[in-house]
XYZ file of C-alpha atoms in Angstrom:
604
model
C 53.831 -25.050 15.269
C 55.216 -23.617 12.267
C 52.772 -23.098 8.865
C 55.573 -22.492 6.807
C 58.491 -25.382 6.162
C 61.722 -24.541 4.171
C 63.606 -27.082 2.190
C 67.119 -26.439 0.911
C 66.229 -22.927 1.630
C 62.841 -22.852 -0.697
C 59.928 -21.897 1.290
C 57.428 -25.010 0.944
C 54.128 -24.101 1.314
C 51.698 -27.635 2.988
C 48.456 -29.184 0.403
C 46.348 -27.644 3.085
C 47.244 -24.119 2.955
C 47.936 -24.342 -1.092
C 44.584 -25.571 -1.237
C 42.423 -23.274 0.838
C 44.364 -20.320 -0.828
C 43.272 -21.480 -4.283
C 39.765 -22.251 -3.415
C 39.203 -19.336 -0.775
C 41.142 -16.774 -1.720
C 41.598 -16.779 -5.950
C 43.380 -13.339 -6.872
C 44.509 -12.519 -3.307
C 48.444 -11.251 -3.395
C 48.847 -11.390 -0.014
C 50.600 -14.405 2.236
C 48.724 -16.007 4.405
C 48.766 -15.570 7.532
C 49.943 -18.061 10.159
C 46.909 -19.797 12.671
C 47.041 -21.185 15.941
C 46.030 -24.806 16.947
C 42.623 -23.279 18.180
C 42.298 -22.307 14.721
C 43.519 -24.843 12.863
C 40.154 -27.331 14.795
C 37.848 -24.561 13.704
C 38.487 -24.780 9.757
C 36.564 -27.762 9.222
C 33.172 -26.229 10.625
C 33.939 -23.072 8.885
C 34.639 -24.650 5.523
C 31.377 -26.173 5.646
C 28.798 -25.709 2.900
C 26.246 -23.508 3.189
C 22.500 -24.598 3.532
C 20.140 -23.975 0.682
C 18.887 -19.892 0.194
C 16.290 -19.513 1.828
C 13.378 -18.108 -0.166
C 13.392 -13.976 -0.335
C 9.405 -13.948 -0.092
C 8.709 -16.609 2.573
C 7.370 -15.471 5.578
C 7.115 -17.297 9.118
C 3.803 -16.948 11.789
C 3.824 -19.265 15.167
C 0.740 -18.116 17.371
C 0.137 -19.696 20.637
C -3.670 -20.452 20.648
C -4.891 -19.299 24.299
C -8.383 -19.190 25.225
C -9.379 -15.928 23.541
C -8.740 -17.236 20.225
C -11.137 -20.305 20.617
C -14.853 -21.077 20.680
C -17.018 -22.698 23.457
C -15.111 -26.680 22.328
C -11.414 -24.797 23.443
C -10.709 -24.906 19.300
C -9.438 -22.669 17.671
C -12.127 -20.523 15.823
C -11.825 -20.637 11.859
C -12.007 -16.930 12.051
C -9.018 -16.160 13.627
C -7.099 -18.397 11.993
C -8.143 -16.682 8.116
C -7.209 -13.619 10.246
C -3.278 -15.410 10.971
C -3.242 -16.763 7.301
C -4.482 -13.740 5.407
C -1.759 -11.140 7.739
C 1.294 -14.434 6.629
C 0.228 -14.163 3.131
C 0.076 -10.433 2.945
C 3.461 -9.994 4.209
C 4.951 -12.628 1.655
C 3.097 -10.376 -1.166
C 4.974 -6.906 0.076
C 8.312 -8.860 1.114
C 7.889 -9.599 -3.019
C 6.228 -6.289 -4.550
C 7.877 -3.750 -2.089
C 4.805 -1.910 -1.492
C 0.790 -2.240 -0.601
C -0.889 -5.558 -1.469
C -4.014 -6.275 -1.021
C -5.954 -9.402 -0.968
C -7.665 -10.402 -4.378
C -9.300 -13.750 -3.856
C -8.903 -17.006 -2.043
C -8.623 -20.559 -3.214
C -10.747 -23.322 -1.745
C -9.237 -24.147 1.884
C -10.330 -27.503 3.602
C -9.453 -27.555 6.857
C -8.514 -31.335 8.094
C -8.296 -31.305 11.707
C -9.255 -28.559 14.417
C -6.881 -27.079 16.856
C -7.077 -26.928 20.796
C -6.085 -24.521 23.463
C -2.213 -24.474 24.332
C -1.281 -26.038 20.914
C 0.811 -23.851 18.509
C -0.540 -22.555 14.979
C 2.644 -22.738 12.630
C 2.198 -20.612 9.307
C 4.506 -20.372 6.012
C 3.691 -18.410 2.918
C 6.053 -17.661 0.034
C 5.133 -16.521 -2.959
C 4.682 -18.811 -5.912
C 4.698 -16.310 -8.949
C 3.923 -12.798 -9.770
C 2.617 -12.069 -13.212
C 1.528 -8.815 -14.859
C 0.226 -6.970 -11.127
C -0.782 -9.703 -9.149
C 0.919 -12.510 -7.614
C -0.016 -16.188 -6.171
C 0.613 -16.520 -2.474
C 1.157 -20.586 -1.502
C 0.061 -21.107 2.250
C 0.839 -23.688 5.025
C -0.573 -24.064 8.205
C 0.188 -26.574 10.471
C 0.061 -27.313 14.142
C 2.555 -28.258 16.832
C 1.880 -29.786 20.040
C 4.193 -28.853 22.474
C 3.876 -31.434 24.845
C 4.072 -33.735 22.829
C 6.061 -32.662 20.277
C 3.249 -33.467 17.277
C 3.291 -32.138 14.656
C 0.257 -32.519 11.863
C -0.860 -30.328 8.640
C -3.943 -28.240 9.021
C -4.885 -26.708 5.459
C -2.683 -25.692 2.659
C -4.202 -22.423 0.996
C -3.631 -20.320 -2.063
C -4.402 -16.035 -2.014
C -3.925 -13.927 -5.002
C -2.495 -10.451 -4.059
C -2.483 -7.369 -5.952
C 0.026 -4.965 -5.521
C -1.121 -1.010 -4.716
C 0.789 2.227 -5.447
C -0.376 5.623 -4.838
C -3.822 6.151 -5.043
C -4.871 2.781 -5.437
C -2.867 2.589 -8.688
C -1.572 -0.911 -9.893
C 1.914 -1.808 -9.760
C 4.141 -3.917 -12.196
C 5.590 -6.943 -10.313
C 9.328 -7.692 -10.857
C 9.500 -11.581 -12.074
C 10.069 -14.270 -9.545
C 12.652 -17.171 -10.420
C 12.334 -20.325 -8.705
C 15.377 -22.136 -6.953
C 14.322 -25.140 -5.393
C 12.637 -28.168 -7.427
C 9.358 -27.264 -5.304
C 9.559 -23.891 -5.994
C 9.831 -24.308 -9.617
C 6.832 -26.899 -9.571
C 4.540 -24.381 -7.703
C 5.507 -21.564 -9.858
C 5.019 -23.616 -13.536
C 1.410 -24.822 -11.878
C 0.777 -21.399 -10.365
C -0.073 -20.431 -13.877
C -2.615 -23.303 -14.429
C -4.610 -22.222 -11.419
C -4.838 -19.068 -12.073
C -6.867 -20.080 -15.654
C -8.637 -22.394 -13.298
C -9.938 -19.496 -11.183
C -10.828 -16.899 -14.132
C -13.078 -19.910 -15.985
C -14.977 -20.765 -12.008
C -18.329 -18.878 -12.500
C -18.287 -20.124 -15.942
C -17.775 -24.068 -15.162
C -21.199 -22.970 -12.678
C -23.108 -21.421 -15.434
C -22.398 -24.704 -17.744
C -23.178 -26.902 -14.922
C -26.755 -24.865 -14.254
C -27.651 -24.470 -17.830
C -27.534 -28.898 -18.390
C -29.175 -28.797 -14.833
C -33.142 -29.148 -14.851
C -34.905 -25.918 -13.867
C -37.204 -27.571 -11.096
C -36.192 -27.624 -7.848
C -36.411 -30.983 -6.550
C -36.582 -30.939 -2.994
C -34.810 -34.183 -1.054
C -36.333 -36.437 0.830
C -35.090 -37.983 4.046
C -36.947 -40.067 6.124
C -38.592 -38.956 10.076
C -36.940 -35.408 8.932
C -38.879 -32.463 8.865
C -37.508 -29.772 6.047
C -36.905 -26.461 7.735
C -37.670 -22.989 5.959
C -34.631 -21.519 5.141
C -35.332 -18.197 5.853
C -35.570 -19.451 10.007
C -31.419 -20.208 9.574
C -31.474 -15.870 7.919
C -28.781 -14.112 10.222
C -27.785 -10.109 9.730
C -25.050 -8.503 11.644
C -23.710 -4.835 11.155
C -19.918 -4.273 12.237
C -18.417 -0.879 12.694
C -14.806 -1.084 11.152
C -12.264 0.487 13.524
C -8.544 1.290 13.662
C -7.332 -2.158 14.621
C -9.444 -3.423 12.058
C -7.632 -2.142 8.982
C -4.080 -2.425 7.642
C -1.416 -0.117 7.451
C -3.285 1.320 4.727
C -6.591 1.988 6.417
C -8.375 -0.649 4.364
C -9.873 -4.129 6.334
C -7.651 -6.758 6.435
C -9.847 -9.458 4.296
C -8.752 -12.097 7.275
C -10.927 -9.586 9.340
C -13.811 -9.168 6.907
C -13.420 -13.465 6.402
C -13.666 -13.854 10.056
C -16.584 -11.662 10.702
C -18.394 -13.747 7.428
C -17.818 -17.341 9.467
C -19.370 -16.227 12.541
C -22.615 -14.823 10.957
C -22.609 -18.170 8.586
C -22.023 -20.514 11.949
C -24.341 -18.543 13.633
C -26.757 -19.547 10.380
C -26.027 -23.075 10.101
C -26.259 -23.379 14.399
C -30.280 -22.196 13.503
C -30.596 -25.463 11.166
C -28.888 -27.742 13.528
C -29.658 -26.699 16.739
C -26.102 -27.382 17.608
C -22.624 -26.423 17.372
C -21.538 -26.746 13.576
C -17.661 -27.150 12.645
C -16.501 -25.525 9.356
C -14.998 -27.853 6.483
C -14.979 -26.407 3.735
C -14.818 -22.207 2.056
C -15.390 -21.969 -1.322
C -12.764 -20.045 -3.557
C -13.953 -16.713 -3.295
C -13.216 -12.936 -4.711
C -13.085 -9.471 -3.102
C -15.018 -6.992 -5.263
C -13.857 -3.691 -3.533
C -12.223 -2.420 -0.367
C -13.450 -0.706 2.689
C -12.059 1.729 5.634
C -11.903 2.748 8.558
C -15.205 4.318 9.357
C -17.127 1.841 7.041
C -19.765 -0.259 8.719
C -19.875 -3.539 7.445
C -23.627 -5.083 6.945
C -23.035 -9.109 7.153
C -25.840 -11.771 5.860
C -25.902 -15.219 5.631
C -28.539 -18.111 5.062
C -28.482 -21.837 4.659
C -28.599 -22.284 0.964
C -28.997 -26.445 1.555
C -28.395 -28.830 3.774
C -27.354 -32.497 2.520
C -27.025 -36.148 4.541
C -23.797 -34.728 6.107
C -23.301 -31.366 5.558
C -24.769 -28.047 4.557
C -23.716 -25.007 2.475
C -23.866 -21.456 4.239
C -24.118 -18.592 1.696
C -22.750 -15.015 3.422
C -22.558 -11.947 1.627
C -20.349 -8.803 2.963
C -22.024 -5.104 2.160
C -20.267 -1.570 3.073
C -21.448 1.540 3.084
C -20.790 4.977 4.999
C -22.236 7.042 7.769
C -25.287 7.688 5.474
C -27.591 5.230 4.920
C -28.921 6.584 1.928
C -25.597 5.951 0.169
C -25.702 2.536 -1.604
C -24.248 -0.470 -0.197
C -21.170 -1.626 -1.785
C -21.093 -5.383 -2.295
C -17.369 -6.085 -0.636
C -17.655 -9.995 -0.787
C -19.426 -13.386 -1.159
C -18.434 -16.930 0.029
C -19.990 -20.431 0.502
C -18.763 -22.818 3.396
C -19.502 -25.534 4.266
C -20.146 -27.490 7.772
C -21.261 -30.468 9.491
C -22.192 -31.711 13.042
C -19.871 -34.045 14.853
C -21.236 -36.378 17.000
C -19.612 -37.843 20.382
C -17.062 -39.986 18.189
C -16.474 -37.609 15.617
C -18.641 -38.486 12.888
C -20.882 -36.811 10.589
C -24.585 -36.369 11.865
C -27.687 -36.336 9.819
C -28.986 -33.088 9.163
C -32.621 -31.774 8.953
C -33.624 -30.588 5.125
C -34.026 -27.101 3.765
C -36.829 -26.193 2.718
C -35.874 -22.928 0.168
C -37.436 -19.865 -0.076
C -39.560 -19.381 -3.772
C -37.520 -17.555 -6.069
C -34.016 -16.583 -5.410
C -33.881 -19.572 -2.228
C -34.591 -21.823 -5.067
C -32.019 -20.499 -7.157
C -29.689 -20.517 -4.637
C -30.722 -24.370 -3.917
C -29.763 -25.627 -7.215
C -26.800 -23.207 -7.224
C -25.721 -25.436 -4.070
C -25.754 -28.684 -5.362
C -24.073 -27.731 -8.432
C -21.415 -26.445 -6.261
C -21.566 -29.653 -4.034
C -20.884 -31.087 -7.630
C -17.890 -28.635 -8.882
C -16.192 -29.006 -5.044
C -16.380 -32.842 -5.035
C -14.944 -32.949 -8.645
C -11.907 -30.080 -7.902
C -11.203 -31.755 -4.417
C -10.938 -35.332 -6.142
C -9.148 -34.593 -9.435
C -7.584 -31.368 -7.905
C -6.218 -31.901 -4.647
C -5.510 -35.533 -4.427
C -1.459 -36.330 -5.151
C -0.830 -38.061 -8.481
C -0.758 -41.402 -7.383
C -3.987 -41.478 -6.056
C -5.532 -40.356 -9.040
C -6.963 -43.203 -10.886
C -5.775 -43.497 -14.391
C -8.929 -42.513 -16.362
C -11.022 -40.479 -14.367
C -14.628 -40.438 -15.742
C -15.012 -37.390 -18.264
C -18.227 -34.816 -17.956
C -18.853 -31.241 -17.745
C -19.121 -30.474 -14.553
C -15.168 -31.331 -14.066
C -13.651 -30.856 -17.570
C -11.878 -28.088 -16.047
C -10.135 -29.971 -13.150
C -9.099 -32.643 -15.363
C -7.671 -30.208 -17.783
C -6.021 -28.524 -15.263
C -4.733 -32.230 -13.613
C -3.241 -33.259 -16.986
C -0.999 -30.229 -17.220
C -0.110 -29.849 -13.908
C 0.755 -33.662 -13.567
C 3.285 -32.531 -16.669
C 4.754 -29.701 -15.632
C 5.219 -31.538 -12.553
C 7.209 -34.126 -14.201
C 9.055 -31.571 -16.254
C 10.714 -29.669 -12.202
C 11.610 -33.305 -11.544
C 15.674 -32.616 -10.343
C 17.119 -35.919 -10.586
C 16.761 -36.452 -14.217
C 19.226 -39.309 -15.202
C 21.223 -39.103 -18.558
C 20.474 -42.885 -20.206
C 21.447 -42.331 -23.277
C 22.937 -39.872 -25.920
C 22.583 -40.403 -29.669
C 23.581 -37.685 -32.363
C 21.116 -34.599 -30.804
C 18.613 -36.729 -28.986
C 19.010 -37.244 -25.575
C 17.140 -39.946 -23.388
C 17.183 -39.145 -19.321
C 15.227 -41.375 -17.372
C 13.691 -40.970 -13.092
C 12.845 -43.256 -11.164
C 11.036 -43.078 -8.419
C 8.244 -44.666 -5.973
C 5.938 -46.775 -8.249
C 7.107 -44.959 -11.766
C 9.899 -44.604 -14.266
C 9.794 -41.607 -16.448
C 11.170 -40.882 -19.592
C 12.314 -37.625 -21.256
C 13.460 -36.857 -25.102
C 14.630 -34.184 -25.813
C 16.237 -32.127 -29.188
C 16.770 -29.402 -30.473
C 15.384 -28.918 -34.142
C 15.470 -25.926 -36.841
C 11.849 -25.210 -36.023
C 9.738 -21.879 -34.533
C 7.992 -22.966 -31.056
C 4.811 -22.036 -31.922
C 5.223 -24.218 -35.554
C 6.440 -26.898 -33.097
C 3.645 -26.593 -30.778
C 0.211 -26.172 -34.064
C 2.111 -29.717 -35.471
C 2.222 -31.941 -32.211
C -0.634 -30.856 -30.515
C -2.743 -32.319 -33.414
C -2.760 -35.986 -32.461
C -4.504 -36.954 -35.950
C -1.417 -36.399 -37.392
C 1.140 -38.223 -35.322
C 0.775 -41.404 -37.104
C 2.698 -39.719 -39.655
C 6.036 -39.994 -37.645
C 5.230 -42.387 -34.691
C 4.805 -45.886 -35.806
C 3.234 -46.951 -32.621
C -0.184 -45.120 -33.483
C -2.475 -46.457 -36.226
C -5.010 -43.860 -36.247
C -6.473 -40.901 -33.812
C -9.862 -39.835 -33.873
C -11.185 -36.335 -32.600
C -14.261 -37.587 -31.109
C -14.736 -33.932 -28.956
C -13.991 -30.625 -29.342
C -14.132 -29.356 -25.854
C -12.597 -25.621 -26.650
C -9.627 -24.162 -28.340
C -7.560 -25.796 -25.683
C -8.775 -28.961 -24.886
C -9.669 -31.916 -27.029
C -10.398 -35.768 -26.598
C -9.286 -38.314 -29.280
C -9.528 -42.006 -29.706
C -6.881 -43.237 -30.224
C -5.884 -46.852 -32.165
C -2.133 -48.018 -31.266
C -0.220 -50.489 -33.459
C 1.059 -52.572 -30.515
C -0.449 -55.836 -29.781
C -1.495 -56.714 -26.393
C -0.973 -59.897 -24.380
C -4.442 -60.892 -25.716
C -2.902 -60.571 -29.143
C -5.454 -57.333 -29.520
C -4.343 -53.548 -31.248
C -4.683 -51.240 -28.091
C -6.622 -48.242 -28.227
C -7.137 -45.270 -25.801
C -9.502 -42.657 -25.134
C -7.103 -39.560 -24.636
C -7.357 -35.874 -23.501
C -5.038 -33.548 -25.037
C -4.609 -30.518 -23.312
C -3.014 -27.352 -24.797
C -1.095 -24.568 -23.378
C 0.537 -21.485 -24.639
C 3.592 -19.673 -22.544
C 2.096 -17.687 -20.261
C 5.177 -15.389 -19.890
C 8.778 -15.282 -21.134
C 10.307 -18.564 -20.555
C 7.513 -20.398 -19.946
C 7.311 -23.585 -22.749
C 4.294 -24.320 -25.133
C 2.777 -27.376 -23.614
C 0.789 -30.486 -25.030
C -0.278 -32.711 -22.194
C -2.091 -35.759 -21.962
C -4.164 -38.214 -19.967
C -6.325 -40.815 -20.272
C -10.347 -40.573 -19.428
C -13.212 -42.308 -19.573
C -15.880 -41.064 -22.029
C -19.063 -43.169 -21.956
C -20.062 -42.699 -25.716
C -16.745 -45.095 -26.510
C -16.409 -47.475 -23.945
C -14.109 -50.589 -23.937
C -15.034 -52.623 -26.706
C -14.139 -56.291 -27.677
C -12.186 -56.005 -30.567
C -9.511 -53.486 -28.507
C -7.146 -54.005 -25.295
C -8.117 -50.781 -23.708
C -4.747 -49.170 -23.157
C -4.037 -45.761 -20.132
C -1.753 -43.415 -20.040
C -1.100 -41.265 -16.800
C 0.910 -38.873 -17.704
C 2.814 -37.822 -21.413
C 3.192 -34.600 -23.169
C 5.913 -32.404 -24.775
C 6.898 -29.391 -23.695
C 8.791 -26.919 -26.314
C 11.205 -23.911 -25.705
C 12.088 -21.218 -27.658
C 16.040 -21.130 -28.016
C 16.164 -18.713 -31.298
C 13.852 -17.216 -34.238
C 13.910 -20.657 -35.993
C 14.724 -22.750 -32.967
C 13.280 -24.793 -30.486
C 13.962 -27.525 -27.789
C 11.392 -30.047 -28.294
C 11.257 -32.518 -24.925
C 8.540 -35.394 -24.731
C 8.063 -36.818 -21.504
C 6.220 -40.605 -20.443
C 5.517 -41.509 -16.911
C 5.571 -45.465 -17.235
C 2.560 -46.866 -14.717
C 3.494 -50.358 -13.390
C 1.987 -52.447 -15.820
C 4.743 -51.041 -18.163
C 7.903 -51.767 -15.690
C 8.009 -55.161 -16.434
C 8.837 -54.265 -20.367
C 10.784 -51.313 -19.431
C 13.280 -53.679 -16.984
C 13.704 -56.381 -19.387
C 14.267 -54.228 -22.795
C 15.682 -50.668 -21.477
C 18.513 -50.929 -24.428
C 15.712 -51.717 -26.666
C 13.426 -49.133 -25.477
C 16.158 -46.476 -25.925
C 16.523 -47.313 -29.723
C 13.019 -47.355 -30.399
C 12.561 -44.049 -28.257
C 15.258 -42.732 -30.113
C 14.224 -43.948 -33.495
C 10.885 -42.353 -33.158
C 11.907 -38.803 -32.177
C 14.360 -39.157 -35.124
C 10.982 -39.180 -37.125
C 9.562 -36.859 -35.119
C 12.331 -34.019 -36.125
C 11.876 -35.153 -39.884
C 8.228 -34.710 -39.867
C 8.424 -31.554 -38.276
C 10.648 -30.612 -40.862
C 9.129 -31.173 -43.828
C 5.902 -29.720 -42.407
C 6.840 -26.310 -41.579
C 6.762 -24.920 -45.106
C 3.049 -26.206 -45.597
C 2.433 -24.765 -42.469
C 3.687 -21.155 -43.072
C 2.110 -21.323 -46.058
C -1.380 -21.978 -44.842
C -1.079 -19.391 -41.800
C-alpha cells in the first residue's frame, strides 16, 4: 500500500505520518521512509509510553531459604537474614556514592512474621538521601510463597552508610533528587530521623535521670527469679576471608549475625526453650575490623518481662596478641519471647540482676522497654492510626516531635494537589483522600525565609493576623525546637463554648539547600491543663507551614490543614465560604508579616 498519496500532482502527506514526524522526529530533514503492513500493527506498541524511571540506587535480593539458612523450627534464622539485608543495603549505598561504604548504624527492625524452608526472601533497598558523607539506606523485606503465590511484608529497616575513600578517608556524597511522590516523602523525613537517631542516648539519659535509683525487682507469682549471670554467654570468632567485604573489613550483617546467636543462645539459658527474636534496638558501629581479627562476643539477659526479655550483646576485636586492647566494635539490645503451641506469648521466669552494673543494666532495660513502646506507637504506626492527641511526657517527646513533622512533610509530597481556588497571589489547592481533606495556601511575599520562619513559628503572636485565635499561651519550653502552647480559639462550638487546644509546635530549619523552614503542629495531651468546663476541647492532626527561599527578600510561604472528620461536615456544606475565609486570613497573614520585618531586623 502506498504511504504517500498525490493530489492534482501535490504530494499529500496522511495525519498519521504528519503527526508521528512532528512528535518523533522534530528537526529531522529527511523523508520518511515508507513501512510495510507488518509495520504499520507494530506502531501502536512502540509508541507506547514508557514506565516510570526506575530508581538509580535501588537494588534487588531474592534468596531461596533452603535448610542451611534455618534453625532447628525450618525458619529462617534472624542472622542470616541481617546478613541478606545489610549486603542489599550496602550495594544501594555504592550504586549511590561510587565507592566503599560501610555500615554506620541500624534503625530499630521488628520483624512481624518468621519465614520457612522453600519460601523466598524478597529484598529492596534504595537510598533515601545522602547528606554531607553519609547517606540513609530505606529497606524492604518481604516474603513470597511460591506455591502459593503469597506474598506478605517481613520488616522494613533503615541503615546509615558512610562512604570510604582511600585510606579510610570520608567522601562527599553527590545530592540525591527524588522522583516519585514516595521517594520525595522518604527523602524530606529521612532528615527527621536522622535528628531522631543523634538525640537516642540522650532521650535514655533523661528517661534514667527522672527514673528512681532503686532497683525494684518484679514480682510474679509461682516464678522463681533467675540470676542473670546463669543466662552469661561468651563466644570468640576468628574473622576469615569470606567473612569480610571487598575491602577486607566484616560485613556488619556478619558481625549482627554472630551477636543474635550468642544473645539466643543467652535468652535459651532463661527460658529453657527455643526463643524467637522480635525486636533489635537501633544500634551504632564504633569501629571496623579485618580479616585476621578475632571477634570476642558477650551477651546476658539484662531483664525479662511478662512476655518478653531484653538480651544485651556486646562485640570486642582485637589482634593475634592478647595483650593488645580490645576494641569495642558494637553493642545491641533485642528482644525475644517464647511461643507457645498456638503462637502466643509465654510467661517468662524473672531476672534476678547482678549488684552493680546488672542493676544498672536492669533499669537501663525498662527504660528502653519504655523509649521502644513509645517510638513503635507514635513512630511506626501510619497516620491514621495515630490518635489525635497522644499523651505528652518525656520519655517520648522526641517521637512525637519527630511524628508532627513527618506527618507534615508528608502532607507537603502529596502529588495530587487540586487547584480550588486562585485569588490575586494566594492560591488554595485542596486533596482528598481516605478519611481527610487537606488544605494548602500558599504565596509568595517580599519577606527573607528565615524572617518568615522567627514570625510564624511564635504562636503567641498569631492572633495578630488570624482572627480565629483569641490568645496562645506558652505553657512549656521543651528546647529551642519544640514548644507546647494553649491555645484559646474564637470559634464557638456546638455547645455554644470558645474552643481551646493544647498544641505542640515543632520547629525545623533546612537541613540542606532546598529543603523549607518548617513549623509543624499537633495536638497532645498534657495533664497539667486538662479539658476544662468552660472550653470545647478542640484537636488538630496535622497543620504547619512550610517556607521556601525563592530570592534574598523572598519567600513562598505555604500553610497546610489536614481536616479530621469531625470537620467534613463544615467543609462540604461551606467550601466557597471556607475559601474566602482561608483566603482572607492569609491576606492578613502577608500584611502582618510585612509590617513586622523591620522590628524584626532591628532587634536581631
Amino acid at each position: 500500500r502506498c504511504l504517500l498519496k498525490t493530489v492534482k500532482g501535490n504530494i499529500v502527506v496522511p495525519e498519521e505520518i504528519l503527526s508521528f514526524c512532528c512528535n518523533g522526529l522534530q528537526g529531522s530533514t529527511s523523508p520518511p521512509r515508507a513501512r510495510d503492513p507488518e509495520e504499520r500493527e507494530e506502531a501502536p506498541e512502540a509508541m507506547a509510553s514508557p514506565s516510570p524511571p526506575r530508581n538509580p540506587t535501588e537494588v534487588q535480593m531474592s534468596q531461596l531459604v533452603l535448610p542451611c539458612h534455618t534453625n532447628h523450627r525450618g525458619e529462617l534464622s534472624t542472622g542470616q537474614l541481617l546478613k541478606w539485608i545489610d549486603t542489599a543495603a550496602c550495594l544501594s549505598a555504592e550504586r549511590h556514592a561510587g565507592c566503599p561504604c560501610v555500615t554506620a548504624s541500624m534503625d530499630d527492625i521488628y520483624f512481624e512474621h518468621t519465614i520457612s524452608v522453600g519460601q523466598v526472601v524478597n529484598i529492596k533497598a534504595k537510598v533515601n538521601r545522602a547528606f554531607n558523607s553519609s547517606m540513609e539506606v530505606g529497606i524492604q523485606v518481604s516474603y513470597e510463597d511460591l506455591c502459593s503465590g503469597k506474598h506478605c511484608s517481613i520488616c522494613k529497616a533503615y541503615a546509615t552508610f558512610v562512604a570510604q575513600g582511600p585510606s579510610g578517608s570520608k567522601v562527599k556524597l553527590k545530592p540525591l533528587t527524588p522522583q516519585t511522590e514516595e521517594e520525595k516523602t522518604e527523602y524530606s523525613i529521612a532528615a527527621e530521623r536522622r535528628r531522631m537517631r543523634l538525640v537516642h542516648k540522650d532521650t535514655l539519659k533523661d528517661l534514667l535521670t527522672r527514673s528512681p535509683r532503686e532497683t525494684e525487682l518484679e514480682t510474679r507469682d509461682g516464678s522463681v527469679a533467675v540470676p542473670a549471670e546463669k543466662t552469661r554467654v561468651e563466644s570468640v570468632e576468628l574473622v576469615l576471608p569470606p567473612h569480610a567485604n571487598h575491602q577486607g573489613n566484616t560485613f556488619g550483617g556478619q558481625i549482627m549475625a554472630w551477636m543474635e546467636n550468642v544473645a539466643t543462645i543467652a535468652a535459651s539459658r532463661l527460658c529453657h526453650a527455643h526463643p524467637t527474636l522480635r525486636a533489635i534496638e537501633m544500634f551504632h558501629f564504633r569501629g571496623p575490623s579485618q580479616v585476621g581479627d578475632r571477634l570476642v562476643l558477650k551477651a546476658i539477659v539484662n531483664n525479662a518481662f511478662k512476655n518478653s526479655m531484653e538480651v544485651g550483646v556486646c562485640a570486642e576485636a582485637y589482634g593475634q596478641e592478647m595483650s593488645v586492647s580490645r576494641r569495642h566494635i558494637n553493642s545491641a539490645f533485642m528482644t525475644f519471647v517464647v511461643l507457645d503451641q498456638e503462637g502466643r506469648p509465654r510467661t517468662l521466669p524473672m531476672v534476678a540482676p547482678e549488684p552493680g552494673e546488672g542493676e544498672r543494666r536492669y533499669r537501663e532495660a525498662s527504660a528502653r522497654k519504655k523509649i521502644r513502646l513509645d517510638r513503635k506507637y507514635v513512630v511506626s504506626c501510619k497516620q491514621t492510626e495515630v490518635p489525635l492527641s497522644v499523651p505528652w511526657d518525656q520519655s517520648n517527646k522526641v517521637y512525637l516531635s519527630y511524628n508532627n513533622v513527618s506527618a507534615l512533610k508528608t502532607l507537603v509530597a502529596k502529588a495530587n494537589w487540586a487547584l480550588a481556588r486562585e485569588k490575586e497571589k494566594v492560591r488554595m489547592y485542596t486533596l482528598e483522600e481516605d478519611k481527610f481533606l487537606s488544605f494548602r495556601i500558599e504565596m509568595s511575599v517580599h519577606i527573607a525565609a528565615s524572617q518568615a520562619f522567627s514570625l510564624l513559628s511564635d504562636l503567641r503572636r498569631r492572633h495578630e493576623w488570624d482572627r480565629h485565635y483569641a490568645s496562645a499561651e506558652l505553657v512549656q519550653q521543651v528546647d529551642d525546637d519544640d514548644m507546647i502552647y494553649h491555645v484559646v480559639s474564637q470559634t464557638l462550638s456546638q455547645e455554644n463554648k470558645p474552643q481551646d487546644f493544647v498544641i505542640l509546635a515543632s520547629r525545623r530549619k533546612p537541613c540542606s539547600k532546598g529543603d523549607p523552614y518548617v513549623v509543624a503542629f499537633r495536638s497532645v495531651t498534657l495533664p497539667t491543663h486538662p479539658a476544662s468546663a468552660g472550653f470545647t476541647r478542640g484537636e488538630t492532626l496535622c497543620s504547619g507551614f512550610c517556607i521556601w527561599p525563592e530570592l534574598e527578600e523572598m519567600s513562598k510561604v505555604a500553610y497546610y490543614n489536614q481536616a479530621t472528620p469531625g470537620y467534613l461536615n463544615y467543609v462540604t456544606t461551606n467550601v466557597a465560604g471556607l475559601s474566602s475565609d482561608f483566603c482572607a486570613t492569609f491576606e492578613a497573614c502577608e500584611k502582618f508579616l510585612l509590617k513586622n520585618k523591620e522590628d524584626l531586623i532591628v532587634r536581631l
